[in-house]
XYZ file of C-alpha atoms in Angstrom:
293
model
C -12.025 12.668 38.344
C -9.655 9.866 37.434
C -11.344 6.496 37.955
C -8.118 4.584 38.589
C -7.104 7.135 41.227
C -10.500 6.748 42.908
C -10.163 2.958 42.832
C -6.784 3.260 44.553
C -8.430 5.425 47.227
C -11.215 2.855 47.683
C -8.724 0.005 48.124
C -6.728 1.977 50.675
C -9.852 3.024 52.592
C -10.899 -0.619 52.718
C -7.478 -1.624 54.014
C -7.143 1.114 56.645
C -10.831 1.446 57.523
C -10.542 5.202 57.907
C -10.988 8.216 55.619
C -8.800 10.255 57.944
C -5.849 7.866 57.839
C -6.025 7.631 54.044
C -6.203 11.426 53.770
C -3.124 11.804 55.992
C -1.253 9.139 54.042
C -2.068 10.791 50.692
C -1.434 14.284 52.047
C -4.913 15.524 51.227
C -8.132 16.403 53.051
C -10.753 14.009 54.413
C -13.386 15.768 52.290
C -11.326 15.070 49.157
C -11.240 11.345 49.979
C -14.971 11.397 50.676
C -15.701 13.118 47.352
C -13.642 10.547 45.436
C -15.523 7.692 47.074
C -18.866 9.316 46.316
C -17.859 9.909 42.692
C -16.720 6.290 42.265
C -19.951 4.915 43.711
C -21.958 7.152 41.381
C -19.911 5.979 38.375
C -20.295 2.257 39.062
C -23.917 2.506 40.233
C -23.794 0.744 43.591
C -22.712 1.382 47.192
C -19.259 0.194 48.245
C -19.141 1.229 51.903
C -21.417 1.510 54.910
C -20.286 4.469 57.025
C -21.036 4.916 60.706
C -19.515 7.227 63.279
C -17.354 4.366 64.525
C -16.391 2.279 61.506
C -16.449 1.757 57.767
C -17.737 -1.579 56.472
C -17.754 -3.000 52.968
C -21.097 -3.861 51.395
C -21.499 -7.254 49.720
C -20.891 -5.591 46.358
C -18.004 -3.660 47.909
C -16.278 -6.878 48.946
C -16.431 -8.238 45.402
C -15.367 -4.917 43.922
C -12.427 -4.753 46.337
C -11.195 -8.161 45.174
C -11.535 -7.072 41.552
C -9.887 -3.701 42.225
C -6.869 -5.265 43.895
C -6.340 -7.605 40.945
C -6.774 -4.720 38.516
C -4.240 -2.500 40.291
C -1.753 -5.337 40.722
C -1.940 -6.208 37.020
C -1.708 -2.545 36.027
C 1.334 -1.958 38.258
C 2.996 -5.118 36.954
C 2.349 -4.129 33.335
C 3.642 -0.594 33.880
C 6.764 -1.935 35.573
C 7.405 -4.345 32.710
C 6.914 -1.668 30.070
C 9.114 0.805 31.951
C 11.778 -1.906 32.151
C 11.598 -2.269 28.357
C 12.473 1.427 28.122
C 15.696 0.784 30.022
C 16.929 -2.656 28.973
C 17.271 -4.675 25.786
C 14.465 -7.219 25.976
C 11.241 -8.160 24.251
C 10.866 -8.539 20.483
C 12.627 -6.321 17.942
C 10.862 -6.187 14.558
C 12.948 -5.179 11.532
C 12.402 -4.840 7.800
C 15.158 -4.335 5.225
C 16.041 -4.920 1.552
C 16.730 -8.519 0.572
C 20.393 -8.250 -0.404
C 21.203 -6.120 2.636
C 19.513 -8.625 4.963
C 21.703 -11.559 4.030
C 24.980 -9.830 3.222
C 25.162 -6.932 5.670
C 22.559 -7.293 8.425
C 22.730 -10.931 9.534
C 26.125 -10.620 11.223
C 25.420 -7.534 13.385
C 21.998 -8.923 14.332
C 23.615 -12.178 15.452
C 26.240 -10.340 17.508
C 23.647 -8.026 19.066
C 21.487 -11.003 20.079
C 24.510 -12.673 21.668
C 25.028 -9.547 23.783
C 21.359 -9.497 24.815
C 19.992 -13.027 25.403
C 16.578 -11.701 26.518
C 15.956 -10.244 23.074
C 14.165 -11.959 20.193
C 14.272 -10.576 16.633
C 11.904 -10.766 13.688
C 13.241 -9.729 10.254
C 10.955 -9.149 7.283
C 12.722 -8.918 3.927
C 11.101 -6.269 1.741
C 12.653 -4.121 -0.989
C 9.678 -1.771 -1.272
C 8.974 0.991 1.238
C 6.389 -0.035 3.816
C 4.382 1.857 6.438
C 5.880 1.102 9.852
C 2.569 1.658 11.637
C 0.515 -0.592 9.370
C 3.181 -3.311 9.275
C 3.850 -3.172 13.046
C 7.604 -2.784 12.499
C 10.102 -1.156 14.895
C 12.881 -0.294 12.426
C 12.992 -0.128 8.642
C 16.447 -0.190 7.043
C 16.229 1.698 3.766
C 18.226 3.803 1.350
C 15.956 6.809 1.823
C 13.742 8.173 4.565
C 10.271 9.688 4.460
C 9.535 13.368 5.009
C 6.989 12.405 7.627
C 6.873 13.860 11.128
C 5.612 10.555 12.542
C 8.966 8.933 11.691
C 12.587 9.600 12.555
C 15.628 8.473 10.585
C 19.268 8.007 11.516
C 22.035 7.390 9.024
C 23.762 4.107 9.832
C 26.179 3.774 6.916
C 27.199 4.885 3.424
C 27.197 2.615 0.381
C 29.850 3.165 -2.265
C 28.105 2.679 -5.608
C 30.000 0.624 -8.164
C 29.343 0.377 -11.926
C 30.195 -2.992 -13.415
C 29.689 -5.559 -16.148
C 30.845 -9.104 -16.758
C 34.119 -9.766 -18.545
C 32.016 -11.499 -21.207
C 29.959 -8.340 -21.808
C 33.061 -6.140 -21.997
C 34.690 -8.529 -24.468
C 31.597 -8.510 -26.674
C 30.240 -4.959 -26.347
C 33.363 -3.054 -25.351
C 34.232 -1.173 -22.185
C 32.807 2.359 -21.906
C 35.478 4.931 -21.095
C 33.139 7.878 -20.490
C 29.757 7.798 -18.682
C 28.064 9.432 -21.687
C 28.688 6.213 -23.624
C 26.138 4.437 -21.386
C 23.401 5.767 -23.663
C 24.725 3.323 -26.291
C 25.174 0.357 -23.922
C 22.741 -2.123 -22.384
C 22.036 -1.084 -18.810
C 20.295 -2.919 -15.972
C 18.427 -0.513 -13.691
C 16.913 -0.646 -10.215
C 13.210 0.094 -10.620
C 12.711 1.474 -7.104
C 15.061 4.385 -7.786
C 13.435 7.503 -9.263
C 14.227 8.023 -12.083
C 15.677 4.560 -12.548
C 17.468 5.354 -15.827
C 19.513 8.272 -14.443
C 22.749 7.371 -12.659
C 25.012 9.745 -10.741
C 28.578 9.228 -11.958
C 31.521 11.476 -11.120
C 29.085 13.884 -9.501
C 26.989 14.287 -12.654
C 23.607 12.766 -13.624
C 23.881 10.449 -16.632
C 20.902 9.104 -18.586
C 21.483 5.450 -19.444
C 19.951 3.061 -21.958
C 17.730 0.792 -19.845
C 17.111 -2.672 -21.312
C 16.191 -4.445 -18.078
C 14.752 -3.283 -14.753
C 13.992 -5.027 -11.467
C 13.204 -4.181 -7.854
C 15.599 -6.952 -6.767
C 19.276 -5.992 -6.370
C 20.253 -9.667 -6.385
C 18.476 -10.148 -9.718
C 20.328 -7.210 -11.258
C 23.702 -8.508 -10.098
C 22.905 -11.964 -11.455
C 21.871 -10.526 -14.831
C 25.161 -8.626 -14.959
C 27.074 -11.825 -14.153
C 25.320 -13.492 -17.110
C 26.544 -10.784 -19.465
C 23.176 -9.106 -20.035
C 24.420 -5.580 -19.399
C 25.914 -2.954 -17.086
C 24.602 -2.502 -13.548
C 25.092 -0.072 -10.654
C 24.990 -1.508 -7.136
C 26.775 -1.090 -3.768
C 30.358 -2.317 -3.983
C 29.900 -4.824 -1.142
C 27.477 -6.787 -3.319
C 30.094 -7.525 -5.984
C 33.415 -7.090 -4.184
C 34.386 -10.772 -4.488
C 33.578 -10.898 -8.219
C 35.628 -7.748 -8.814
C 38.608 -9.266 -7.005
C 38.217 -12.495 -9.002
C 37.810 -10.388 -12.187
C 34.628 -12.184 -13.231
C 33.078 -8.717 -13.081
C 34.822 -5.609 -14.378
C 34.530 -2.252 -12.608
C 33.782 0.690 -14.872
C 35.009 4.265 -14.323
C 37.247 3.247 -11.372
C 39.141 6.560 -11.321
C 36.071 8.780 -11.191
C 34.501 10.233 -8.028
C 32.600 7.575 -6.129
C 28.877 8.021 -5.562
C 27.903 7.476 -1.936
C 24.389 6.317 -1.056
C 23.300 6.710 2.591
C 21.442 3.940 4.419
C 19.019 4.895 7.180
C 17.351 3.264 10.151
C 13.807 4.639 10.111
C 11.679 4.334 13.238
C 8.510 5.762 14.765
C 8.678 9.158 16.415
C 7.547 8.599 19.987
C 8.472 10.015 23.384
C 8.738 6.555 24.939
C 10.950 4.633 22.541
C 11.780 1.123 23.833
C 15.443 0.858 24.711
C 15.922 -2.186 22.454
C 15.248 0.064 19.429
C 17.627 2.838 20.491
C 20.296 0.346 21.520
C 20.131 -1.582 18.240
C 20.383 1.559 16.101
C 23.360 2.752 18.178
C 24.949 -0.661 17.712
C 24.455 -0.573 13.918
C 26.012 2.896 13.649
C 29.083 1.768 15.610
C 29.295 -1.561 13.771
C 29.167 -0.108 10.248
C 31.588 2.699 11.169
C 34.235 -0.046 11.505
C 33.243 -1.874 8.315
C 34.598 -1.145 4.810
C 32.242 0.545 2.363
């Protein structure tokens, strides 16, 4: 039998003072109510009720257990109501993790707007370029450029990055500007170490092996090294759009087919997903659909 169900029966019997009335109220038989009471008393190891032909009276232990049971059921009902509410409204704490550059340049604004729409929500953002385990890290959503082939997670594409290949004007003046991607094997390239393989870039729809002279797991570090004239880098266009417009960085292969890199919101696969998670992912999809690549 279910102990919580039996406790509910005990509380109601104590309140109504009658097995028959409780049975009628719960649309069951008097013998079923009696069996549940007997099972509960056997489980807890002491008598709850004195039964006579005329009345039902609580034992001393039964009086204490009734007080405890009422508190237990009230707290359980309150907790269930609160958790059910979280499944239907944006409240509680939303825990996110995302790459460093994306956090500051692309995520801060939609998070701020989403919080303004939902004042009951608090947000925690952990900046992490490496892939983490959502269960171990206690994270609701991981924003990442790839998703795991793992049935315990789900992933939804929230945007596409347009990959841009660039170098500083200083580098181009000194080392020359490559006209064809195959020339990258003779240039100094700055590669993102978390990509596999890091020294193969997709340009104009074709894989190109590049000459790697510097690698890092930090996109910001790679962009800064390119600004300093160290070499050629490949990063999302939004990271360097201002420098390209100011011509402090030079775009390479501008007329070739653009490589698009999807960005995903990865979250735990569960039947009862809190509404704040679903709502935030929906918001990101709509927000980035209106933003330039």
